[in-house]
CSV table of C-alpha atoms in Angstrom, one decimal:
chain,number,residue,atom,x,y,z
A,1,UNK,CA,-0.2,-0.2,0.2
A,2,UNK,CA,2.6,2.4,1.4
A,3,UNK,CA,4.6,1.8,-2.5
A,4,UNK,CA,1.6,2.7,-4.3
A,5,UNK,CA,0.8,5.7,-2.2
A,6,UNK,CA,4.2,6.7,-2.6
A,7,UNK,CA,3.9,5.9,-7.0
A,8,UNK,CA,0.5,8.1,-6.3
A,9,UNK,CA,2.7,10.5,-4.5
A,10,UNK,CA,5.8,10.7,-7.3
A,11,UNK,CA,2.4,11.4,-9.9
A,12,UNK,CA,1.8,14.0,-8.4
A,13,UNK,CA,3.6,15.9,-6.5
A,14,UNK,CA,5.7,16.1,-9.8
A,15,UNK,CA,8.9,16.0,-9.0
A,16,UNK,CA,10.7,14.2,-12.1
A,17,UNK,CA,8.2,16.5,-14.0
A,18,UNK,CA,9.7,15.1,-17.5
A,19,UNK,CA,9.0,10.9,-16.4
A,20,UNK,CA,6.0,12.5,-14.8
A,21,UNK,CA,5.1,13.3,-18.3
A,22,UNK,CA,5.5,10.6,-19.9
A,23,UNK,CA,3.5,8.4,-17.1
A,24,UNK,CA,0.7,10.5,-18.5
A,25,UNK,CA,1.6,10.6,-21.8
A,26,UNK,CA,1.7,7.1,-22.1
A,27,UNK,CA,-1.9,6.2,-20.2
A,28,UNK,CA,-3.6,8.7,-22.4
A,29,UNK,CA,-2.2,6.7,-25.8
A,30,UNK,CA,-3.6,3.6,-24.0
A,31,UNK,CA,-6.5,4.8,-24.4
A,32,UNK,CA,-6.7,6.6,-27.4
A,33,UNK,CA,-5.2,4.3,-29.1
A,34,UNK,CA,-7.8,2.8,-31.9
A,35,UNK,CA,-8.6,6.4,-32.4
A,36,UNK,CA,-5.1,6.7,-33.4
A,37,UNK,CA,-4.5,4.0,-35.3
A,38,UNK,CA,-7.6,5.1,-37.7
A,39,UNK,CA,-6.2,8.0,-37.1
A,40,UNK,CA,-2.5,6.9,-39.0
A,41,UNK,CA,-3.7,4.4,-41.0
A,42,UNK,CA,-7.3,4.7,-42.1
A,43,UNK,CA,-9.3,2.2,-44.5
A,44,UNK,CA,-6.6,-0.3,-42.7
A,45,UNK,CA,-7.4,-4.2,-43.5
A,46,UNK,CA,-7.2,-4.8,-39.6
A,47,UNK,CA,-6.4,-1.6,-36.9
A,48,UNK,CA,-7.1,-5.0,-33.7
A,49,UNK,CA,-3.5,-6.5,-34.5
A,50,UNK,CA,-1.4,-2.8,-34.7
A,51,UNK,CA,-4.4,-1.6,-31.8
A,52,UNK,CA,-2.7,-4.6,-29.4
A,53,UNK,CA,1.0,-3.2,-29.9
A,54,UNK,CA,0.5,-0.1,-29.8
A,55,UNK,CA,-2.0,-0.8,-25.9
A,56,UNK,CA,0.9,-3.4,-25.6
A,57,UNK,CA,3.9,-1.2,-25.6
A,58,UNK,CA,2.2,1.5,-23.6
A,59,UNK,CA,1.6,-1.4,-20.4
A,60,UNK,CA,5.1,-2.5,-21.2
A,61,UNK,CA,6.5,1.1,-20.5
A,62,UNK,CA,3.9,1.3,-17.3
A,63,UNK,CA,5.4,-0.5,-16.0
A,64,UNK,CA,9.1,0.0,-16.1
A,65,UNK,CA,8.1,3.7,-14.7
A,66,UNK,CA,6.8,0.8,-11.8
A,67,UNK,CA,9.8,-0.8,-12.0
A,68,UNK,CA,11.9,2.3,-11.7
A,69,UNK,CA,10.1,3.6,-9.4
A,70,UNK,CA,10.1,0.5,-7.0
A,71,UNK,CA,14.2,0.3,-7.6
A,72,UNK,CA,15.1,3.9,-7.1
A,73,UNK,CA,13.0,3.3,-3.4
A,74,UNK,CA,15.1,0.3,-3.1
A,75,UNK,CA,18.2,1.2,-4.5
A,76,UNK,CA,19.0,4.3,-3.8
A,77,UNK,CA,23.1,4.7,-4.1
A,78,UNK,CA,23.3,1.5,-6.1
A,79,UNK,CA,19.9,2.5,-9.3
A,80,UNK,CA,21.7,4.5,-11.9
A,81,UNK,CA,18.5,4.6,-13.8
A,82,UNK,CA,18.4,2.0,-16.3
A,83,UNK,CA,15.1,1.2,-16.2
A,84,UNK,CA,13.0,4.0,-17.2
A,85,UNK,CA,15.9,4.7,-20.2
A,86,UNK,CA,14.7,2.0,-21.6
A,87,UNK,CA,11.1,2.7,-21.5
A,88,UNK,CA,12.0,6.5,-22.6
A,89,UNK,CA,14.2,4.4,-26.1
A,90,UNK,CA,11.1,3.0,-26.3
A,91,UNK,CA,9.1,5.4,-26.3
A,92,UNK,CA,11.5,7.3,-29.0
A,93,UNK,CA,11.6,5.1,-31.1
A,94,UNK,CA,7.3,4.3,-30.5
A,95,UNK,CA,7.2,8.4,-31.3
A,96,UNK,CA,9.0,7.6,-35.0
A,97,UNK,CA,6.4,5.1,-36.2
A,98,UNK,CA,4.2,7.2,-35.3
A,99,UNK,CA,5.6,10.1,-36.4
A,100,UNK,CA,6.7,7.7,-38.7
A,101,UNK,CA,2.4,6.7,-40.4
A,102,UNK,CA,1.1,10.0,-39.0
A,103,UNK,CA,3.4,12.1,-41.9
A,104,UNK,CA,2.8,9.7,-44.7
A,105,UNK,CA,-0.8,9.8,-44.3
A,106,UNK,CA,-1.0,13.1,-44.3
A,107,UNK,CA,1.2,13.5,-47.6
A,108,UNK,CA,-1.5,11.3,-49.1
A,109,UNK,CA,-3.9,13.2,-48.4
A,110,UNK,CA,-1.7,17.0,-49.9
A,111,UNK,CA,0.3,14.7,-52.3
A,112,UNK,CA,-0.9,11.6,-53.6
A,113,UNK,CA,-4.1,11.3,-55.3
A,114,UNK,CA,-7.5,10.6,-55.0
A,115,UNK,CA,-9.1,7.4,-56.1
A,116,UNK,CA,-12.4,5.5,-56.6
A,117,UNK,CA,-12.0,1.8,-55.0
A,118,UNK,CA,-14.7,-0.8,-53.9
A,119,UNK,CA,-16.8,2.5,-53.3
A,120,UNK,CA,-14.9,4.6,-51.2
A,121,UNK,CA,-12.8,7.3,-52.0
A,122,UNK,CA,-9.2,6.5,-50.6
A,123,UNK,CA,-5.1,8.6,-51.0
A,124,UNK,CA,-2.9,7.0,-53.1
A,125,UNK,CA,0.5,7.2,-53.3
A,126,UNK,CA,2.2,9.1,-56.2
A,127,UNK,CA,5.5,10.3,-56.9
A,128,UNK,CA,5.5,13.3,-55.2
A,129,UNK,CA,3.9,12.2,-52.1
A,130,UNK,CA,6.9,8.5,-52.1
A,131,UNK,CA,9.3,11.3,-52.4
A,132,UNK,CA,7.9,13.7,-49.7
A,133,UNK,CA,8.0,9.9,-47.5
A,134,UNK,CA,11.5,9.7,-47.8
A,135,UNK,CA,12.6,12.5,-47.2
A,136,UNK,CA,9.9,13.0,-44.0
A,137,UNK,CA,11.3,9.3,-43.1
A,138,UNK,CA,15.1,10.4,-43.2
A,139,UNK,CA,14.2,13.0,-40.5
A,140,UNK,CA,12.8,11.0,-38.3
A,141,UNK,CA,15.5,8.4,-37.8
A,142,UNK,CA,17.9,10.7,-38.2
A,143,UNK,CA,16.3,12.4,-35.3
A,144,UNK,CA,15.0,9.5,-32.9
A,145,UNK,CA,18.9,7.5,-33.1
A,146,UNK,CA,19.8,11.3,-32.0
A,147,UNK,CA,17.2,11.2,-28.8
A,148,UNK,CA,18.7,8.0,-28.1
A,149,UNK,CA,22.4,9.2,-27.8
A,150,UNK,CA,21.1,12.0,-25.7
A,151,UNK,CA,18.9,9.3,-23.6
A,152,UNK,CA,21.8,6.7,-22.9
A,153,UNK,CA,24.6,10.2,-22.7
A,154,UNK,CA,27.1,8.2,-25.3
A,155,UNK,CA,27.4,11.7,-27.4
A,156,UNK,CA,30.9,10.7,-28.1
A,157,UNK,CA,29.2,7.9,-31.0
A,158,UNK,CA,27.7,11.9,-32.3
A,159,UNK,CA,32.0,12.4,-33.7
A,160,UNK,CA,32.9,11.7,-36.6
A,161,UNK,CA,33.9,8.3,-36.0
A,162,UNK,CA,30.6,7.2,-34.9
A,163,UNK,CA,27.2,5.9,-34.7
A,164,UNK,CA,26.8,8.4,-37.5
A,165,UNK,CA,30.1,7.5,-39.1
A,166,UNK,CA,28.9,4.1,-39.5
A,167,UNK,CA,25.5,4.9,-40.5
A,168,UNK,CA,26.4,6.4,-43.5
A,169,UNK,CA,29.1,3.4,-44.5
A,170,UNK,CA,26.4,0.4,-43.7
A,171,UNK,CA,24.4,2.6,-45.9
A,172,UNK,CA,27.1,3.1,-49.2
A,173,UNK,CA,28.0,-0.7,-49.0
A,174,UNK,CA,24.5,-2.1,-48.5
A,175,UNK,CA,23.1,0.9,-51.4
A,176,UNK,CA,23.2,-1.6,-53.9
A,177,UNK,CA,20.5,-4.2,-52.3
A,178,UNK,CA,17.8,-1.3,-51.3
A,179,UNK,CA,18.9,1.2,-53.6
A,180,UNK,CA,17.3,-0.6,-56.3
A,181,UNK,CA,13.8,-1.2,-55.5
A,182,UNK,CA,13.4,2.1,-54.2
A,183,UNK,CA,14.0,4.0,-57.4
A,184,UNK,CA,12.4,0.9,-58.9
A,185,UNK,CA,9.4,2.1,-56.8
A,186,UNK,CA,9.6,5.9,-58.0
A,187,UNK,CA,9.7,4.7,-61.9
A,188,UNK,CA,6.2,2.4,-60.8
A,189,UNK,CA,4.6,5.6,-59.3
A,190,UNK,CA,5.7,7.9,-61.8
A,191,UNK,CA,4.2,6.1,-64.8
A,192,UNK,CA,0.8,6.4,-63.8
A,193,UNK,CA,-1.0,3.7,-64.4
A,194,UNK,CA,-0.1,1.3,-62.2
A,195,UNK,CA,-1.5,2.4,-58.4
A,196,UNK,CA,-3.6,0.9,-56.2
A,197,UNK,CA,-6.0,-1.3,-56.7
A,198,UNK,CA,-5.3,-2.4,-61.2
A,199,UNK,CA,-5.6,-5.0,-62.2
A,200,UNK,CA,-2.3,-6.3,-64.6
A,201,UNK,CA,-1.4,-9.1,-65.9
A,202,UNK,CA,2.2,-9.8,-65.6
A,203,UNK,CA,5.0,-11.5,-67.9
A,204,UNK,CA,5.5,-15.3,-67.4
A,205,UNK,CA,2.5,-15.6,-64.4
A,206,UNK,CA,0.1,-17.3,-66.1
A,207,UNK,CA,-2.7,-15.3,-63.2
A,208,UNK,CA,-4.2,-11.7,-63.5
A,209,UNK,CA,-3.4,-9.6,-60.2
A,210,UNK,CA,-5.0,-6.9,-58.3
A,211,UNK,CA,-1.9,-4.5,-57.0
A,212,UNK,CA,-2.8,-3.7,-53.4
A,213,UNK,CA,0.2,-1.9,-52.3
A,214,UNK,CA,3.4,-0.2,-53.2
A,215,UNK,CA,5.7,0.3,-50.9
A,216,UNK,CA,9.2,1.6,-50.8
A,217,UNK,CA,11.2,-2.3,-51.8
A,218,UNK,CA,8.0,-4.5,-52.2
A,219,UNK,CA,4.7,-4.2,-54.2
A,220,UNK,CA,1.5,-6.4,-52.8
A,221,UNK,CA,-0.5,-8.8,-55.2
A,222,UNK,CA,-3.8,-10.9,-55.3
A,223,UNK,CA,-4.1,-13.7,-56.5
A,224,UNK,CA,-7.2,-13.7,-59.4
A,225,UNK,CA,-7.9,-16.7,-60.1
A,226,UNK,CA,-6.2,-18.9,-57.3
A,227,UNK,CA,-7.2,-16.0,-54.1
A,228,UNK,CA,-4.0,-15.5,-52.0
A,229,UNK,CA,-1.2,-13.6,-51.4
A,230,UNK,CA,1.8,-12.6,-53.4
A,231,UNK,CA,4.6,-10.5,-53.0
A,232,UNK,CA,7.7,-9.6,-55.2
A,233,UNK,CA,10.6,-6.8,-54.9
A,234,UNK,CA,10.2,-3.6,-57.4
A,235,UNK,CA,12.7,-4.4,-59.4
A,236,UNK,CA,11.4,-7.6,-60.1
A,237,UNK,CA,7.6,-6.9,-60.6
A,238,UNK,CA,8.7,-4.0,-63.3
A,239,UNK,CA,11.8,-6.3,-65.1
A,240,UNK,CA,9.3,-7.6,-67.4
A,241,UNK,CA,6.2,-6.2,-69.2
A,242,UNK,CA,3.4,-5.5,-67.4
A,243,UNK,CA,-0.8,-5.5,-69.2
A,244,UNK,CA,-2.5,-3.3,-67.1
A,245,UNK,CA,-6.2,-4.3,-67.5
A,246,UNK,CA,-8.4,-1.4,-66.0
A,247,UNK,CA,-6.8,0.4,-68.2
A,248,UNK,CA,-8.2,0.8,-71.6
A,249,UNK,CA,-6.2,2.5,-74.7
A,250,UNK,CA,-10.2,2.4,-76.3
A,251,UNK,CA,-13.6,3.3,-74.5
A,252,UNK,CA,-14.6,-0.1,-76.5
A,253,UNK,CA,-13.1,-1.8,-73.9
A,254,UNK,CA,-11.2,-5.2,-73.2
A,255,UNK,CA,-10.3,-7.1,-76.1
A,256,UNK,CA,-9.9,-10.8,-76.0
A,257,UNK,CA,-9.9,-13.5,-78.3
A,258,UNK,CA,-11.4,-17.1,-78.2
A,259,UNK,CA,-10.8,-19.5,-81.3
A,260,UNK,CA,-13.3,-22.5,-82.4
A,261,UNK,CA,-12.0,-25.1,-84.9
A,262,UNK,CA,-14.7,-25.9,-86.6
A,263,UNK,CA,-15.0,-28.9,-89.5
A,264,UNK,CA,-14.4,-28.3,-93.2
A,265,UNK,CA,-18.3,-28.4,-95.2
A,266,UNK,CA,-19.1,-31.0,-97.0
A,267,UNK,CA,-18.5,-30.1,-101.1
A,268,UNK,CA,-20.7,-31.1,-104.4
A,269,UNK,CA,-19.0,-32.6,-106.7
A,270,UNK,CA,-20.5,-29.4,-109.0
A,271,UNK,CA,-18.8,-25.6,-108.7
A,272,UNK,CA,-22.4,-23.8,-107.9
A,273,UNK,CA,-22.8,-26.2,-105.8
A,274,UNK,CA,-19.8,-25.6,-103.5
A,275,UNK,CA,-20.1,-22.2,-103.7
A,276,UNK,CA,-23.7,-22.8,-102.2
A,277,UNK,CA,-22.8,-24.5,-99.9
A,278,UNK,CA,-20.1,-22.7,-98.6
A,279,UNK,CA,-21.6,-19.3,-98.9
A,280,UNK,CA,-25.4,-21.5,-96.7
A,281,UNK,CA,-22.1,-22.4,-94.3
A,282,UNK,CA,-20.6,-18.7,-93.3
A,283,UNK,CA,-24.0,-17.8,-93.0
A,284,UNK,CA,-24.7,-20.6,-90.3
A,285,UNK,CA,-21.3,-19.3,-88.7
A,286,UNK,CA,-22.5,-15.8,-88.9
A,287,UNK,CA,-25.8,-16.8,-87.2
A,288,UNK,CA,-24.1,-18.8,-84.1
A,289,UNK,CA,-21.6,-15.5,-83.8
A,290,UNK,CA,-24.5,-12.8,-83.7
A,291,UNK,CA,-27.0,-15.4,-82.0
A,292,UNK,CA,-24.0,-15.9,-79.3
A,293,UNK,CA,-23.7,-11.8,-79.3
A,294,UNK,CA,-27.6,-11.8,-78.4
A,295,UNK,CA,-27.2,-14.2,-75.8
A,296,UNK,CA,-24.4,-12.4,-73.7
A,297,UNK,CA,-26.1,-9.2,-74.1
A,298,UNK,CA,-29.6,-10.4,-72.0
A,299,UNK,CA,-27.9,-11.4,-69.7
A,300,UNK,CA,-26.7,-9.3,-66.6
A,301,UNK,CA,-23.8,-10.9,-65.2
A,302,UNK,CA,-21.8,-11.6,-68.9
A,303,UNK,CA,-20.2,-8.2,-68.5
A,304,UNK,CA,-19.5,-7.0,-72.2
A,305,UNK,CA,-19.8,-4.1,-73.7
A,306,UNK,CA,-23.7,-3.6,-75.6
A,307,UNK,CA,-22.3,-0.9,-77.2
A,308,UNK,CA,-19.2,-2.7,-79.1
A,309,UNK,CA,-20.1,-6.0,-81.5
A,310,UNK,CA,-18.6,-8.3,-81.3
A,311,UNK,CA,-16.3,-9.7,-84.4
A,312,UNK,CA,-15.2,-12.3,-85.8
A,313,UNK,CA,-13.1,-13.7,-88.8
A,314,UNK,CA,-10.9,-16.8,-90.6
A,315,UNK,CA,-7.9,-16.9,-89.3
A,316,UNK,CA,-7.0,-20.1,-89.9
A,317,UNK,CA,-7.2,-23.0,-92.9
A,318,UNK,CA,-5.9,-25.3,-91.8
A,319,UNK,CA,-5.5,-29.4,-92.0
A,320,UNK,CA,-7.7,-30.8,-90.3
A,321,UNK,CA,-10.9,-27.5,-89.6
A,322,UNK,CA,-11.3,-24.4,-89.9
A,323,UNK,CA,-10.2,-21.8,-87.6
A,324,UNK,CA,-12.2,-18.7,-86.3
A,325,UNK,CA,-11.9,-16.2,-84.2
A,326,UNK,CA,-13.9,-14.8,-81.8
A,327,UNK,CA,-13.2,-11.0,-80.5
A,328,UNK,CA,-15.3,-9.9,-77.6
A,329,UNK,CA,-15.1,-6.5,-76.0
A,330,UNK,CA,-15.6,-6.4,-71.9
A,331,UNK,CA,-16.2,-3.5,-69.6
A,332,UNK,CA,-14.5,-1.6,-67.5
A,333,UNK,CA,-13.5,-3.8,-64.7
A,334,UNK,CA,-14.4,-1.9,-61.5
A,335,UNK,CA,-12.5,0.1,-59.2
A,336,UNK,CA,-11.9,-3.0,-56.8
A,337,UNK,CA,-9.2,-5.2,-54.9
A,338,UNK,CA,-12.1,-7.5,-53.7
A,339,UNK,CA,-10.9,-10.6,-56.1
A,340,UNK,CA,-14.4,-11.9,-56.1
A,341,UNK,CA,-15.7,-9.3,-58.1
A,342,UNK,CA,-12.9,-9.1,-60.5
A,343,UNK,CA,-12.8,-12.9,-61.2
A,344,UNK,CA,-16.9,-12.4,-61.8
A,345,UNK,CA,-15.9,-9.3,-63.9
A,346,UNK,CA,-13.5,-11.6,-66.4
A,347,UNK,CA,-13.5,-14.9,-66.4
A,348,UNK,CA,-17.1,-15.7,-65.6
A,349,UNK,CA,-17.6,-13.5,-68.6
A,350,UNK,CA,-15.4,-15.8,-70.6
A,351,UNK,CA,-16.6,-19.0,-69.8
A,352,UNK,CA,-20.8,-17.9,-70.1
A,353,UNK,CA,-19.2,-16.2,-73.6
A,354,UNK,CA,-18.0,-19.9,-74.4
A,355,UNK,CA,-21.4,-21.6,-72.7
A,356,UNK,CA,-23.3,-18.7,-75.3
A,357,UNK,CA,-21.2,-19.8,-78.0
A,358,UNK,CA,-21.2,-24.2,-77.8
A,359,UNK,CA,-25.2,-22.3,-77.9
A,360,UNK,CA,-25.9,-21.0,-81.0
A,361,UNK,CA,-22.9,-23.6,-82.5
A,362,UNK,CA,-25.6,-26.5,-81.8
A,363,UNK,CA,-29.0,-24.4,-82.8
A,364,UNK,CA,-26.8,-24.3,-86.3
A,365,UNK,CA,-26.3,-27.9,-86.2
A,366,UNK,CA,-22.2,-26.4,-85.6
A,367,UNK,CA,-19.5,-29.5,-84.8
A,368,UNK,CA,-16.7,-27.2,-82.1
A,369,UNK,CA,-15.2,-30.5,-82.4
A,370,UNK,CA,-12.0,-31.3,-84.4
A,371,UNK,CA,-12.7,-33.4,-86.2
A,372,UNK,CA,-9.5,-35.5,-87.9
A,373,UNK,CA,-9.5,-35.7,-91.5
A,374,UNK,CA,-8.0,-39.2,-92.9
A,375,UNK,CA,-7.2,-39.4,-96.8
A,376,UNK,CA,-7.8,-43.1,-97.1
A,377,UNK,CA,-6.1,-45.2,-100.5
A,378,UNK,CA,-6.5,-48.1,-102.9
A,379,UNK,CA,-3.7,-48.9,-104.1
A,380,UNK,CA,-2.3,-52.7,-105.8
A,381,UNK,CA,-1.2,-55.0,-103.8
A,382,UNK,CA,2.5,-56.1,-103.5
A,383,UNK,CA,3.1,-59.3,-104.7
A,384,UNK,CA,3.5,-62.3,-103.2
A,385,UNK,CA,6.7,-64.0,-102.6
A,386,UNK,CA,7.5,-67.5,-104.1
A,387,UNK,CA,7.0,-70.2,-101.4
A,388,UNK,CA,9.7,-71.7,-100.4
A,389,UNK,CA,10.0,-75.7,-101.6
A,390,UNK,CA,8.5,-78.5,-99.2
A,391,UNK,CA,11.7,-81.1,-97.8
C-alpha cells in the first residue's frame, strides 16, 4: 500500500517532471490507441492488431515506470536509472513510428491522388508523395537515433567515427541491395499507370493480379484466380512486361480472343453447288456468333460492352479444321481490391461467352470439336514372294 501511495505522490507532486509527463502521456495513449490507429492508418484492413501492439507497448512503458520507481525506493544509491532509460528509448521509437505513419497519411492526402475503390474514396501514393515520405523518413530516423544517443549519454557516438559514420558506411555498402528497389518504386509511381486496385497481368505469370500496395521496397499483389497474396520486389515487378487491364486504350473495352475449330463443310461435285454450300455455311457461322452476342448482351452477369459488337474472322485454314477467332469487348473493370468481384467480371464473362457460343453452335448444327481428316487410298497389292519348296 505504501508503494502505491508513494508512486501516486510522485506522479502528483511532479518531483521528476519529465518522467511524470511521460507516464501521463502513456496512459493517454493507452486509452486513445484505437482512435490514433484510425488517424494514422485510415482504411486499414486489420486495425485491431495494430491497436493491440500499441496498447501492449504502452502497458510495457507504464510497467517500466513502476519498476523504476520501485528500484529507486529499494536501491537509492546503487540504481542508475537503466530501466527508465530503456522505457524512454522505447518511447522514442514509438514516437518515431507514430510520426512516420502520420506523415505518410498526411503526405498521401496532400500530394497523393484521390481514387474511388470499392465505392470508397481513398488516397493513393504518387511520385511526389513518395519523395516527401522518403525525406520525412530520413529526418525521423536521424532524430530518433540522436534522441537515443542523448538518453544514454553516448555523445561520443556523434563524432565522425561514431554511430553516424558507421550508419553512413552501412548505407553505402548496402545501397546495391535496397537502392534499386526504391528507384523502381519511384518509377512505378512516376509512370502513373500502376496504382492500387489495378488488375495486371505480368509476363511469365499466367494469373491476373490486383495491385494491393506499392511500398518503397516491394509490391503486394492479390492473385485473382487462386485467391492468395503475392509479394514481389519492385525490381522483379517491373523487370518484365506488365499489362494493365484496368487502363484500357479505347472506350470499346478490353479486347479478348476466342478460337474455335470448325470442320470443313461437305462439298458437292459441281462448282456452282460448292459455292452455294460454302456461302450457306458461312451464313450459319455468322448466325452462330450473332446469336452468341445477343445472348451475352441480354445476360446481366456477362460483362461485355453492349455498345461494341463481337468481331469474328477465319484466321486459319488448317489441315483438320477451319480456325475462327471471335473477339469480344469487356466493360471496364471496376476499381476494387476484392478478388471475387474481378473473377466474376473476367472469368465469369469468358466462361459464359463460351457457353453462349456452344448453345448457338448446337442450334445451327455446327460441330465445334476438331475433326480428324483421313485420306485413305487403295493401291495395287504387292506381289507375294514365292513359297519355299517343301522338304
